[in-house]
Amino acid sequence: MSALIDEQPATLDNSLATLNSQLDELQRSPSALNRKIDCAIDWREVIDTSNDSFIATDASGVILEWNVKAEQLFGWTAEEAVGRQLVDTIFPPSEEAASTGGLKSLLSASSAGKRHELTARRKDLSEIPVEASVSMMRCGSSFVFNAFIHDITQRRQLQVQLTHAQKLESIGQLSAGIAHEINTPTQYVGDNTRFLQESLGDIFTALAAYEKL
């Protein structure tokens, strides 16, 4: 009986220690939760104020996040896009089979940190060239793929203009070379013709002077 009484204070002490520990954890939890909420709010502000379209998907390609720039670029609202398959939303129908394979390549660990140039499709079915920068992060037991995407139509147009200008420059150089080759023998013939005219003139003058003798 005495032993049992002696054990009770120790048991109570252990219980109190456990309760205090749990209370401390509960007191800390709101702060930790608030920090997570603050981080989530900051991350949302970064996404929404980004100059690029931001799209997040799960490993199977289902859209999880879709920012304001993505709405402007592709024409789908976030409410419409979230929950859809990425391949059905931004890939052209003509490339659907290739897009599925391209999506698997895009949503893979090897694609993380790389830039990919793709042909994308808007809601109105018009197509645009885009560049996507993909990153991957673990979320629980799965992965989430984040892509920042921007329109590279202007870059492509400048590339076409540069290529056209280079072709025109090459044609100009070729034309100048051909003209030089044509003008060189023409100039040679002209010079010799003038020489003959001058020489014949001298001969005729000499003959006329001889006849007068």
Short mmCIF file of C-alpha atoms in Angstrom, two decimals:
data_model
loop_
_atom_site.label_atom_id
_atom_site.label_comp_id
_atom_site.label_asym_id
_atom_site.label_seq_id
_atom_site.Cartn_x
_atom_site.Cartn_y
_atom_site.Cartn_z
CA MET A 1 0.00 0.00 0.00
CA SER A 2 2.81 2.36 0.94
CA ALA A 3 4.59 1.57 -2.33
CA LEU A 4 1.43 2.34 -4.28
CA ILE A 5 1.06 5.68 -2.53
CA ASP A 6 4.71 6.46 -3.24
CA GLU A 7 4.21 5.71 -6.96
CA GLN A 8 1.25 8.05 -7.35
CA PRO A 9 3.25 11.33 -7.06
CA ALA A 10 5.67 10.09 -9.69
CA THR A 11 2.79 9.14 -11.98
CA LEU A 12 1.17 12.52 -11.44
CA ASP A 13 4.46 14.25 -12.15
CA ASN A 14 4.80 12.34 -15.42
CA SER A 15 1.23 13.17 -16.39
CA LEU A 16 1.76 16.84 -15.59
CA ALA A 17 4.97 16.87 -17.61
CA THR A 18 3.13 15.32 -20.54
CA LEU A 19 0.30 17.84 -20.24
CA ASN A 20 2.75 20.72 -20.03
CA SER A 21 4.55 19.44 -23.11
CA GLN A 22 1.28 19.17 -25.01
CA LEU A 23 0.27 22.64 -23.82
CA ASP A 24 3.58 24.07 -25.02
CA GLU A 25 3.05 22.38 -28.38
CA LEU A 26 -0.45 23.83 -28.62
CA GLN A 27 0.88 27.25 -27.75
CA ARG A 28 3.58 26.97 -30.40
CA SER A 29 1.24 25.59 -33.06
CA PRO A 30 -0.62 28.85 -33.75
CA SER A 31 2.70 30.63 -34.35
CA ALA A 32 3.89 27.90 -36.68
CA LEU A 33 0.53 27.90 -38.44
CA ASN A 34 0.62 31.68 -38.75
CA ARG A 35 4.11 31.50 -40.25
CA LYS A 36 2.91 28.95 -42.80
CA ILE A 37 -0.07 31.14 -43.63
CA ASP A 38 2.20 34.19 -44.01
CA CYS A 39 4.54 32.22 -46.29
CA ALA A 40 1.60 31.03 -48.37
CA ILE A 41 0.33 34.60 -48.71
CA ASP A 42 3.81 35.84 -49.72
CA TRP A 43 4.13 33.02 -52.27
CA ARG A 44 0.70 33.85 -53.69
CA GLU A 45 1.74 37.51 -54.08
CA VAL A 46 4.92 36.44 -55.89
CA ILE A 47 2.91 34.27 -58.27
CA ASP A 48 0.20 36.84 -58.93
CA THR A 49 2.65 39.72 -59.51
CA SER A 50 4.99 37.70 -61.74
CA ASN A 51 5.55 38.99 -65.28
CA ASP A 52 5.34 35.40 -66.51
CA SER A 53 2.48 32.95 -66.58
CA PHE A 54 2.67 30.49 -63.70
CA ILE A 55 1.16 27.01 -63.90
CA ALA A 56 1.52 24.24 -61.32
CA THR A 57 0.47 20.65 -62.00
CA ASP A 58 0.63 17.33 -60.23
CA ALA A 59 2.69 14.46 -61.62
CA SER A 60 -0.16 13.37 -63.91
CA GLY A 61 -0.50 16.83 -65.47
CA VAL A 62 -3.63 18.03 -63.67
CA ILE A 63 -3.51 21.82 -63.23
CA LEU A 64 -3.29 22.94 -59.59
CA GLU A 65 -2.36 26.62 -59.93
CA TRP A 66 -3.01 29.18 -62.67
CA ASN A 67 -2.04 32.82 -62.11
CA VAL A 68 -3.35 36.09 -63.56
CA LYS A 69 -0.72 36.20 -66.33
CA ALA A 70 -1.70 32.67 -67.38
CA GLU A 71 -5.29 33.88 -67.63
CA GLN A 72 -4.17 36.77 -69.85
CA LEU A 73 -1.89 34.66 -72.04
CA PHE A 74 -4.07 31.60 -72.58
CA GLY A 75 -7.57 33.04 -72.14
CA TRP A 76 -8.68 30.54 -69.48
CA THR A 77 -9.66 31.84 -66.05
CA ALA A 78 -8.12 30.13 -63.03
CA GLU A 79 -11.54 28.72 -62.17
CA GLU A 80 -11.79 27.16 -65.63
CA ALA A 81 -8.21 25.89 -65.80
CA VAL A 82 -7.66 24.37 -62.35
CA GLY A 83 -8.57 20.70 -62.44
CA ARG A 84 -8.11 20.33 -66.20
CA GLN A 85 -5.38 18.31 -67.85
CA LEU A 86 -2.54 20.56 -68.98
CA VAL A 87 -2.22 18.68 -72.27
CA ASP A 88 -5.88 19.38 -73.10
CA THR A 89 -5.59 23.03 -72.13
CA ILE A 90 -2.47 24.52 -73.73
CA PHE A 91 -1.31 22.02 -76.37
CA PRO A 92 -2.56 22.30 -79.99
CA PRO A 93 -4.94 19.49 -81.08
CA SER A 94 -2.75 18.79 -84.13
CA GLU A 95 0.10 17.88 -81.77
CA GLU A 96 -1.95 16.06 -79.15
CA ALA A 97 -0.19 12.71 -79.55
CA ALA A 98 3.22 14.33 -79.54
CA SER A 99 2.12 16.62 -76.73
CA THR A 100 1.33 13.70 -74.45
CA GLY A 101 4.88 12.42 -74.84
CA GLY A 102 6.19 15.96 -74.57
CA LEU A 103 4.21 16.45 -71.38
CA LYS A 104 5.76 13.33 -69.85
CA SER A 105 9.17 14.68 -70.75
CA LEU A 106 8.27 18.13 -69.45
CA LEU A 107 6.89 16.79 -66.16
CA SER A 108 9.93 14.73 -65.26
CA ALA A 109 12.85 15.15 -62.89
CA SER A 110 15.25 15.56 -65.81
CA SER A 111 13.37 18.62 -67.08
CA ALA A 112 13.65 20.52 -63.80
CA GLY A 113 15.74 23.68 -64.08
CA LYS A 114 15.71 23.61 -67.88
CA ARG A 115 14.03 25.88 -70.43
CA HIS A 116 11.76 24.40 -73.07
CA GLU A 117 10.48 26.09 -76.23
CA LEU A 118 6.99 24.87 -77.10
CA THR A 119 4.04 25.69 -79.31
CA ALA A 120 1.10 26.47 -77.03
CA ARG A 121 -2.60 26.94 -77.68
CA ARG A 122 -4.93 29.62 -76.37
CA LYS A 123 -8.57 29.10 -75.46
CA ASP A 124 -9.55 30.64 -78.84
CA LEU A 125 -7.39 27.89 -80.49
CA SER A 126 -4.76 30.36 -81.76
CA GLU A 127 -1.20 29.10 -81.38
CA ILE A 128 1.80 30.91 -79.91
CA PRO A 129 5.46 30.05 -79.30
CA VAL A 130 6.32 30.00 -75.60
CA GLU A 131 9.29 29.23 -73.37
CA ALA A 132 8.70 27.27 -70.16
CA SER A 133 11.05 27.05 -67.19
CA VAL A 134 10.12 24.07 -65.02
CA SER A 135 10.92 23.22 -61.41
CA MET A 136 9.87 20.26 -59.29
CA MET A 137 9.14 20.06 -55.57
CA ARG A 138 7.98 17.30 -53.27
CA CYS A 139 4.51 17.64 -51.79
CA GLY A 140 3.84 14.84 -49.31
CA SER A 141 4.40 11.53 -51.06
CA SER A 142 4.08 13.03 -54.55
CA PHE A 143 5.59 15.82 -56.64
CA VAL A 144 4.35 19.15 -57.92
CA PHE A 145 5.71 20.70 -61.12
CA ASN A 146 5.89 24.49 -61.34
CA ALA A 147 6.28 26.19 -64.71
CA PHE A 148 6.92 29.85 -65.47
CA ILE A 149 5.90 30.46 -69.08
CA HIS A 150 6.31 33.52 -71.30
CA ASP A 151 5.36 34.39 -74.85
CA ILE A 152 8.34 34.44 -77.23
CA THR A 153 6.44 35.58 -80.33
CA GLN A 154 8.46 38.81 -80.56
CA ARG A 155 11.74 36.90 -80.20
CA ARG A 156 10.73 34.55 -83.02
CA GLN A 157 9.78 37.50 -85.23
CA LEU A 158 13.16 39.14 -84.60
CA GLN A 159 14.90 35.85 -85.43
CA VAL A 160 12.98 35.66 -88.73
CA GLN A 161 13.86 39.28 -89.54
CA LEU A 162 17.53 38.66 -88.73
CA THR A 163 17.60 35.56 -90.93
CA HIS A 164 15.93 37.51 -93.75
CA ALA A 165 18.44 40.36 -93.40
CA GLN A 166 21.34 37.89 -93.48
CA LYS A 167 19.94 36.31 -96.65
CA LEU A 168 19.60 39.73 -98.29
CA GLU A 169 23.18 40.56 -97.31
CA SER A 170 24.40 37.30 -98.84
CA ILE A 171 22.45 37.99 -102.05
CA GLY A 172 23.92 41.51 -102.17
CA GLN A 173 27.46 40.18 -101.81
CA LEU A 174 26.81 37.57 -104.50
CA SER A 175 25.38 40.18 -106.88
CA ALA A 176 28.38 42.46 -106.32
CA GLY A 177 30.73 39.57 -107.09
CA ILE A 178 28.86 38.66 -110.27
CA ALA A 179 28.80 42.30 -111.40
CA HIS A 180 32.54 42.55 -110.81
CA GLU A 181 33.18 39.43 -112.88
CA ILE A 182 30.98 40.79 -115.68
CA ASN A 183 32.45 44.29 -115.60
CA THR A 184 36.09 43.14 -115.61
CA PRO A 185 36.15 41.63 -119.17
CA THR A 186 33.89 44.44 -120.42
CA GLN A 187 36.34 47.00 -119.12
CA TYR A 188 39.22 45.03 -120.69
CA VAL A 189 37.53 45.05 -124.11
CA GLY A 190 36.68 48.74 -123.80
CA ASP A 191 40.26 49.68 -122.95
CA ASN A 192 41.61 47.71 -125.90
CA THR A 193 39.04 49.21 -128.27
CA ARG A 194 40.10 52.70 -127.29
CA PHE A 195 43.75 51.70 -127.81
CA LEU A 196 42.98 50.41 -131.32
CA GLN A 197 41.04 53.56 -132.20
CA GLU A 198 43.90 55.75 -131.08
CA SER A 199 46.45 53.59 -132.91
CA LEU A 200 44.43 53.57 -136.15
CA GLY A 201 44.02 57.32 -135.89
CA ASP A 202 47.78 57.71 -135.70
CA ILE A 203 48.25 55.38 -138.70
CA PHE A 204 45.68 57.26 -140.82
CA THR A 205 47.32 60.54 -139.94
CA ALA A 206 50.71 59.18 -140.97
CA LEU A 207 49.31 57.84 -144.29
CA ALA A 208 47.69 61.17 -145.09
CA ALA A 209 50.95 62.95 -144.45
CA TYR A 210 52.81 60.43 -146.65
CA GLU A 211 50.38 60.95 -149.57
CA LYS A 212 51.03 64.68 -149.50
CA LEU A 213 54.73 64.14 -150.10
#
